[in-house]
Amino acid sequence: MKVLVATEKPFASTAINGIRKEIESAGHELVLLEKYTDVQQLLDAVKDADAMIVRSDKVTPAVLDAAKQLKIVVRAGAGYDSIDTAYAKTKGVVVENTPGQNSNAVAELVFGLLVYAVRNFFNGKSGTELMGKKLGILAFGNVGRNVARVAKGFGMDVYAYDAFCPANVIEEAGVHAVANQEELFKTCDVVSLHIPATPETKESINYALVNQMKKGGILVNTARKEVINEPELLKLLADRDDLKFVTDIKPDADEAFSKFEGRYFSTPKKMGAQTAEANNNAGIAAARQINAFFKDGSTKFQVNK
Ligand code: NAD
């Protein structure tokens, strides 16, 4: 089988070596399309691919139509909103992600952003500590659980809400489960977003919700920019000069947010999963999932069932 790795932003070479080892030892052929600049390059490369590994690359109906032999696409990462999963399903193409492989990387970045925020973006003025503060985790998935683990090391009091994870699972992890997201914002000094971008969550982080936060509240977004209602959050930051917003996902309105000097920070590029470990783990997991699919039809991580 021909396995195409199509990445606008390539994997690190150690990850590629690991992917190659997995794919070739299973008797398949590995083809690389890295740093492509034109979608036509992807349309050409995908023509005879049986499987494809992508990162944040867009897998559109045009790509799926061009991929006449494609049976499986694996997104090396957690979020798969860059793939038209419904259209893939109509073409009989299995779409998978590699859940959990970059969760620790994202969780550690949350605390990098948080320490930076409570220490006033290192402006030399006295800040506050995280110990004893209430941290709210919105969505207790792979990243949310890692955030909870690290937060305990900081001595934070941890709360979580997840629309689909039962309260007893949250409580068993030593985290307070709250009944809904409003209560999470009302209760916590810091709220960290870990919801996927779905029709229900898009623009759900709005004025009314974030305005529930106590004085000095901090909002951290390492989920997706689409979950934020940007015009409403901008208005709230203008109305309340006690709130801070830090993110590794630059909002569309970055320039407008940047006016809130000392209360807003975005990393220049999405950085949550940008570690050697996450890169390696996700790439190798993707290769192993493709091998398992061709070996015995395994679709354990399918997201378009
Ligand atoms: P996950 O699938 O393990 O967890 C998502 C959780 O969200 C699940 O527990 C689910 O029950 C919950 N959920 C879904 N809809 C909800 C809703 N409406 N309200 C409350 N909870 C809801 O995913 P993950 O690995 O924890 O990643 C979370 C998100 O973080 C991803 O979807 C991705 O968009 C983003 N992410 C960003 C980076 C980055 O580089 N910043 C890296 C990895 C993931």
PDB file of C-alpha atoms in Angstrom, residues 42-212:
ATOM      1  CA  LEU A  42      -1.578  17.807  -2.870  1.00  0.00           C
ATOM      2  CA  LEU A  43      -4.206  16.910  -5.482  1.00  0.00           C
ATOM      3  CA  ASP A  44      -1.467  15.317  -7.633  1.00  0.00           C
ATOM      4  CA  ALA A  45       0.246  13.500  -4.750  1.00  0.00           C
ATOM      5  CA  VAL A  46      -2.933  11.989  -3.369  1.00  0.00           C
ATOM      6  CA  LYS A  47      -4.022  10.415  -6.696  1.00  0.00           C
ATOM      7  CA  ASP A  48      -2.589   6.959  -6.056  1.00  0.00           C
ATOM      8  CA  ALA A  49      -2.348   7.006  -2.247  1.00  0.00           C
ATOM      9  CA  ASP A  50      -4.086   4.248  -0.292  1.00  0.00           C
ATOM     10  CA  ALA A  51      -3.594   6.031   3.021  1.00  0.00           C
ATOM     11  CA  MET A  52      -2.651   9.524   4.079  1.00  0.00           C
ATOM     12  CA  ILE A  53      -1.181  11.100   7.211  1.00  0.00           C
ATOM     13  CA  VAL A  54      -1.791  14.841   7.652  1.00  0.00           C
ATOM     14  CA  ARG A  55      -1.190  17.461  10.340  1.00  0.00           C
ATOM     15  CA  SER A  56      -3.261  20.687  10.141  1.00  0.00           C
ATOM     16  CA  ASP A  57      -3.627  20.204   6.370  1.00  0.00           C
ATOM     17  CA  LYS A  58      -7.072  20.743   4.877  1.00  0.00           C
ATOM     18  CA  VAL A  59      -8.670  17.592   3.503  1.00  0.00           C
ATOM     19  CA  THR A  60     -11.456  19.040   1.389  1.00  0.00           C
ATOM     20  CA  PRO A  61     -13.966  17.371  -0.971  1.00  0.00           C
ATOM     21  CA  ALA A  62     -11.594  18.299  -3.847  1.00  0.00           C
ATOM     22  CA  VAL A  63      -8.742  16.379  -2.169  1.00  0.00           C
ATOM     23  CA  LEU A  64     -11.008  13.407  -1.444  1.00  0.00           C
ATOM     24  CA  ASP A  65     -12.321  13.398  -5.036  1.00  0.00           C
ATOM     25  CA  ALA A  66      -8.759  13.383  -6.390  1.00  0.00           C
ATOM     26  CA  ALA A  67      -7.798  10.487  -4.079  1.00  0.00           C
ATOM     27  CA  LYS A  68      -9.345   7.653  -6.039  1.00  0.00           C
ATOM     28  CA  GLN A  69      -7.686   4.849  -4.030  1.00  0.00           C
ATOM     29  CA  LEU A  70      -7.765   6.438  -0.593  1.00  0.00           C
ATOM     30  CA  LYS A  71      -9.107   4.236   2.200  1.00  0.00           C
ATOM     31  CA  ILE A  72      -7.935   6.015   5.344  1.00  0.00           C
ATOM     32  CA  VAL A  73      -6.766   9.484   6.438  1.00  0.00           C
ATOM     33  CA  VAL A  74      -5.145   9.905   9.822  1.00  0.00           C
ATOM     34  CA  ARG A  75      -4.829  13.346  11.377  1.00  0.00           C
ATOM     35  CA  ALA A  76      -1.651  13.225  13.480  1.00  0.00           C
ATOM     36  CA  GLY A  77      -3.153  15.241  16.316  1.00  0.00           C
ATOM     37  CA  ALA A  78      -6.382  15.642  18.246  1.00  0.00           C
ATOM     38  CA  GLY A  79      -8.547  18.229  16.444  1.00  0.00           C
ATOM     39  CA  TYR A  80      -9.862  17.067  13.054  1.00  0.00           C
ATOM     40  CA  ASP A  81     -11.971  20.090  12.044  1.00  0.00           C
ATOM     41  CA  SER A  82      -9.580  20.541   9.081  1.00  0.00           C
ATOM     42  CA  ILE A  83     -10.967  17.362   7.495  1.00  0.00           C
ATOM     43  CA  ASP A  84     -14.366  17.109   5.805  1.00  0.00           C
ATOM     44  CA  THR A  85     -15.302  13.978   7.750  1.00  0.00           C
ATOM     45  CA  ALA A  86     -18.875  13.789   6.438  1.00  0.00           C
ATOM     46  CA  TYR A  87     -17.751  13.945   2.816  1.00  0.00           C
ATOM     47  CA  ALA A  88     -15.051  11.349   3.535  1.00  0.00           C
ATOM     48  CA  LYS A  89     -17.777   9.084   4.880  1.00  0.00           C
ATOM     49  CA  THR A  90     -19.796   9.390   1.666  1.00  0.00           C
ATOM     50  CA  LYS A  91     -16.643   8.289  -0.215  1.00  0.00           C
ATOM     51  CA  GLY A  92     -16.096   5.345   2.170  1.00  0.00           C
ATOM     52  CA  VAL A  93     -12.874   6.880   3.542  1.00  0.00           C
ATOM     53  CA  VAL A  94     -12.129   6.227   7.209  1.00  0.00           C
ATOM     54  CA  VAL A  95     -10.949   9.339   9.115  1.00  0.00           C
ATOM     55  CA  GLU A  96      -9.007   8.882  12.344  1.00  0.00           C
ATOM     56  CA  ASN A  97      -7.181  11.161  14.781  1.00  0.00           C
ATOM     57  CA  THR A  98      -4.453  10.234  17.272  1.00  0.00           C
ATOM     58  CA  PRO A  99      -6.039  11.210  20.582  1.00  0.00           C
ATOM     59  CA  GLY A 100      -3.887  11.849  23.606  1.00  0.00           C
ATOM     60  CA  GLN A 101      -0.515  11.997  21.850  1.00  0.00           C
ATOM     61  CA  ASN A 102      -0.031  15.747  22.298  1.00  0.00           C
ATOM     62  CA  SER A 103      -2.079  16.287  25.455  1.00  0.00           C
ATOM     63  CA  ASN A 104       0.829  16.725  27.827  1.00  0.00           C
ATOM     64  CA  ALA A 105       2.478  19.224  25.468  1.00  0.00           C
ATOM     65  CA  VAL A 106      -0.690  21.352  25.390  1.00  0.00           C
ATOM     66  CA  ALA A 107      -1.185  21.055  29.150  1.00  0.00           C
ATOM     67  CA  GLU A 108       2.350  22.244  29.887  1.00  0.00           C
ATOM     68  CA  LEU A 109       1.857  25.239  27.582  1.00  0.00           C
ATOM     69  CA  VAL A 110      -1.317  26.186  29.489  1.00  0.00           C
ATOM     70  CA  PHE A 111       0.844  26.679  32.567  1.00  0.00           C
ATOM     71  CA  GLY A 112       3.490  28.573  30.612  1.00  0.00           C
ATOM     72  CA  LEU A 113       0.777  31.001  29.536  1.00  0.00           C
ATOM     73  CA  LEU A 114      -0.702  31.129  33.015  1.00  0.00           C
ATOM     74  CA  VAL A 115       2.515  31.892  34.881  1.00  0.00           C
ATOM     75  CA  TYR A 116       3.220  34.596  32.294  1.00  0.00           C
ATOM     76  CA  ALA A 117      -0.250  36.087  32.879  1.00  0.00           C
ATOM     77  CA  VAL A 118      -0.234  36.090  36.689  1.00  0.00           C
ATOM     78  CA  ARG A 119       3.289  37.615  36.689  1.00  0.00           C
ATOM     79  CA  ASN A 120       2.003  40.519  34.584  1.00  0.00           C
ATOM     80  CA  PHE A 121       3.704  39.345  31.391  1.00  0.00           C
ATOM     81  CA  PHE A 122       7.073  39.737  33.136  1.00  0.00           C
ATOM     82  CA  ASN A 123       6.804  43.533  33.243  1.00  0.00           C
ATOM     83  CA  GLY A 124       8.755  43.713  36.502  1.00  0.00           C
ATOM     84  CA  LYS A 125       5.712  44.457  38.695  1.00  0.00           C
ATOM     85  CA  SER A 126       4.672  42.124  41.505  1.00  0.00           C
ATOM     86  CA  GLY A 127       2.178  39.470  40.386  1.00  0.00           C
ATOM     87  CA  THR A 128       0.273  36.634  42.039  1.00  0.00           C
ATOM     88  CA  GLU A 129       0.749  32.892  42.477  1.00  0.00           C
ATOM     89  CA  LEU A 130      -1.291  30.004  41.150  1.00  0.00           C
ATOM     90  CA  MET A 131      -1.232  28.003  44.395  1.00  0.00           C
ATOM     91  CA  GLY A 132      -4.621  27.990  46.096  1.00  0.00           C
ATOM     92  CA  LYS A 133      -6.408  29.533  43.108  1.00  0.00           C
ATOM     93  CA  LYS A 134      -9.432  27.868  41.525  1.00  0.00           C
ATOM     94  CA  LEU A 135      -8.818  26.483  38.050  1.00  0.00           C
ATOM     95  CA  GLY A 136     -11.799  25.621  35.828  1.00  0.00           C
ATOM     96  CA  ILE A 137     -11.263  23.105  33.031  1.00  0.00           C
ATOM     97  CA  LEU A 138     -13.865  23.297  30.266  1.00  0.00           C
ATOM     98  CA  ALA A 139     -13.943  19.763  28.797  1.00  0.00           C
ATOM     99  CA  PHE A 140     -12.320  16.885  30.614  1.00  0.00           C
ATOM    100  CA  GLY A 141     -10.825  15.091  27.620  1.00  0.00           C
ATOM    101  CA  ASN A 142      -7.214  14.115  27.035  1.00  0.00           C
ATOM    102  CA  VAL A 143      -5.830  17.657  27.364  1.00  0.00           C
ATOM    103  CA  GLY A 144      -8.203  18.639  30.199  1.00  0.00           C
ATOM    104  CA  ARG A 145      -7.098  15.630  32.267  1.00  0.00           C
ATOM    105  CA  ASN A 146      -3.432  16.479  31.824  1.00  0.00           C
ATOM    106  CA  VAL A 147      -4.137  20.089  32.800  1.00  0.00           C
ATOM    107  CA  ALA A 148      -5.787  18.775  35.988  1.00  0.00           C
ATOM    108  CA  ARG A 149      -2.723  16.635  36.784  1.00  0.00           C
ATOM    109  CA  VAL A 150      -0.286  19.535  36.347  1.00  0.00           C
ATOM    110  CA  ALA A 151      -2.584  21.972  38.209  1.00  0.00           C
ATOM    111  CA  LYS A 152      -2.422  19.781  41.293  1.00  0.00           C
ATOM    112  CA  GLY A 153       1.362  20.084  41.253  1.00  0.00           C
ATOM    113  CA  PHE A 154       0.899  23.862  41.417  1.00  0.00           C
ATOM    114  CA  GLY A 155      -1.435  23.377  44.418  1.00  0.00           C
ATOM    115  CA  MET A 156      -4.497  24.674  42.559  1.00  0.00           C
ATOM    116  CA  ASP A 157      -8.080  23.791  43.463  1.00  0.00           C
ATOM    117  CA  VAL A 158      -9.360  22.107  40.282  1.00  0.00           C
ATOM    118  CA  TYR A 159     -12.898  22.160  38.850  1.00  0.00           C
ATOM    119  CA  ALA A 160     -14.181  20.754  35.552  1.00  0.00           C
ATOM    120  CA  TYR A 161     -17.240  20.541  33.346  1.00  0.00           C
ATOM    121  CA  ASP A 162     -17.670  18.208  30.373  1.00  0.00           C
ATOM    122  CA  ALA A 163     -20.925  17.773  28.440  1.00  0.00           C
ATOM    123  CA  PHE A 164     -20.264  14.074  27.870  1.00  0.00           C
ATOM    124  CA  CYS A 165     -17.954  12.893  30.660  1.00  0.00           C
ATOM    125  CA  PRO A 166     -19.919  11.798  33.750  1.00  0.00           C
ATOM    126  CA  ALA A 167     -19.376  13.732  36.995  1.00  0.00           C
ATOM    127  CA  ASN A 168     -18.189  10.617  38.850  1.00  0.00           C
ATOM    128  CA  VAL A 169     -15.290  10.160  36.375  1.00  0.00           C
ATOM    129  CA  ILE A 170     -14.250  13.775  37.012  1.00  0.00           C
ATOM    130  CA  GLU A 171     -14.559  13.338  40.788  1.00  0.00           C
ATOM    131  CA  GLU A 172     -12.550  10.084  40.686  1.00  0.00           C
ATOM    132  CA  ALA A 173      -9.672  12.089  39.209  1.00  0.00           C
ATOM    133  CA  GLY A 174      -9.730  14.271  42.329  1.00  0.00           C
ATOM    134  CA  VAL A 175     -11.404  17.171  40.514  1.00  0.00           C
ATOM    135  CA  HIS A 176     -14.641  18.935  41.521  1.00  0.00           C
ATOM    136  CA  ALA A 177     -17.347  18.350  38.894  1.00  0.00           C
ATOM    137  CA  VAL A 178     -19.700  21.283  38.308  1.00  0.00           C
ATOM    138  CA  ALA A 179     -23.157  21.125  36.745  1.00  0.00           C
ATOM    139  CA  ASN A 180     -22.619  23.407  33.756  1.00  0.00           C
ATOM    140  CA  GLN A 181     -20.182  25.809  32.146  1.00  0.00           C
ATOM    141  CA  GLU A 182     -21.813  28.903  33.706  1.00  0.00           C
ATOM    142  CA  GLU A 183     -21.042  27.498  37.158  1.00  0.00           C
ATOM    143  CA  LEU A 184     -17.450  26.815  36.101  1.00  0.00           C
ATOM    144  CA  PHE A 185     -16.926  30.456  35.057  1.00  0.00           C
ATOM    145  CA  LYS A 186     -18.698  31.726  38.200  1.00  0.00           C
ATOM    146  CA  THR A 187     -16.595  29.562  40.529  1.00  0.00           C
ATOM    147  CA  CYS A 188     -13.084  29.818  39.107  1.00  0.00           C
ATOM    148  CA  ASP A 189     -10.271  32.376  39.043  1.00  0.00           C
ATOM    149  CA  VAL A 190      -8.903  30.867  35.846  1.00  0.00           C
ATOM    150  CA  VAL A 191     -10.812  29.029  33.102  1.00  0.00           C
ATOM    151  CA  SER A 192      -8.915  26.921  30.568  1.00  0.00           C
ATOM    152  CA  LEU A 193     -10.737  25.893  27.375  1.00  0.00           C
ATOM    153  CA  HIS A 194     -10.389  22.328  26.066  1.00  0.00           C
ATOM    154  CA  ILE A 195     -13.582  21.889  24.052  1.00  0.00           C
ATOM    155  CA  PRO A 196     -13.380  20.832  20.404  1.00  0.00           C
ATOM    156  CA  ALA A 197     -14.695  23.193  17.707  1.00  0.00           C
ATOM    157  CA  THR A 198     -18.144  21.785  16.908  1.00  0.00           C
ATOM    158  CA  PRO A 199     -21.427  23.431  15.795  1.00  0.00           C
ATOM    159  CA  GLU A 200     -22.429  23.515  19.509  1.00  0.00           C
ATOM    160  CA  THR A 201     -19.181  25.046  20.794  1.00  0.00           C
ATOM    161  CA  LYS A 202     -18.473  27.560  18.008  1.00  0.00           C
ATOM    162  CA  GLU A 203     -18.558  31.127  19.432  1.00  0.00           C
ATOM    163  CA  SER A 204     -19.937  29.676  22.682  1.00  0.00           C
ATOM    164  CA  ILE A 205     -17.357  31.566  24.773  1.00  0.00           C
ATOM    165  CA  ASN A 206     -19.225  34.843  24.755  1.00  0.00           C
ATOM    166  CA  TYR A 207     -19.747  38.025  26.781  1.00  0.00           C
ATOM    167  CA  ALA A 208     -22.413  36.627  29.128  1.00  0.00           C
ATOM    168  CA  LEU A 209     -20.394  33.527  29.965  1.00  0.00           C
ATOM    169  CA  VAL A 210     -16.976  35.081  30.581  1.00  0.00           C
ATOM    170  CA  ASN A 211     -18.593  37.983  32.442  1.00  0.00           C
ATOM    171  CA  GLN A 212     -19.531  35.449  35.151  1.00  0.00           C
TER     172      GLN A 212
END
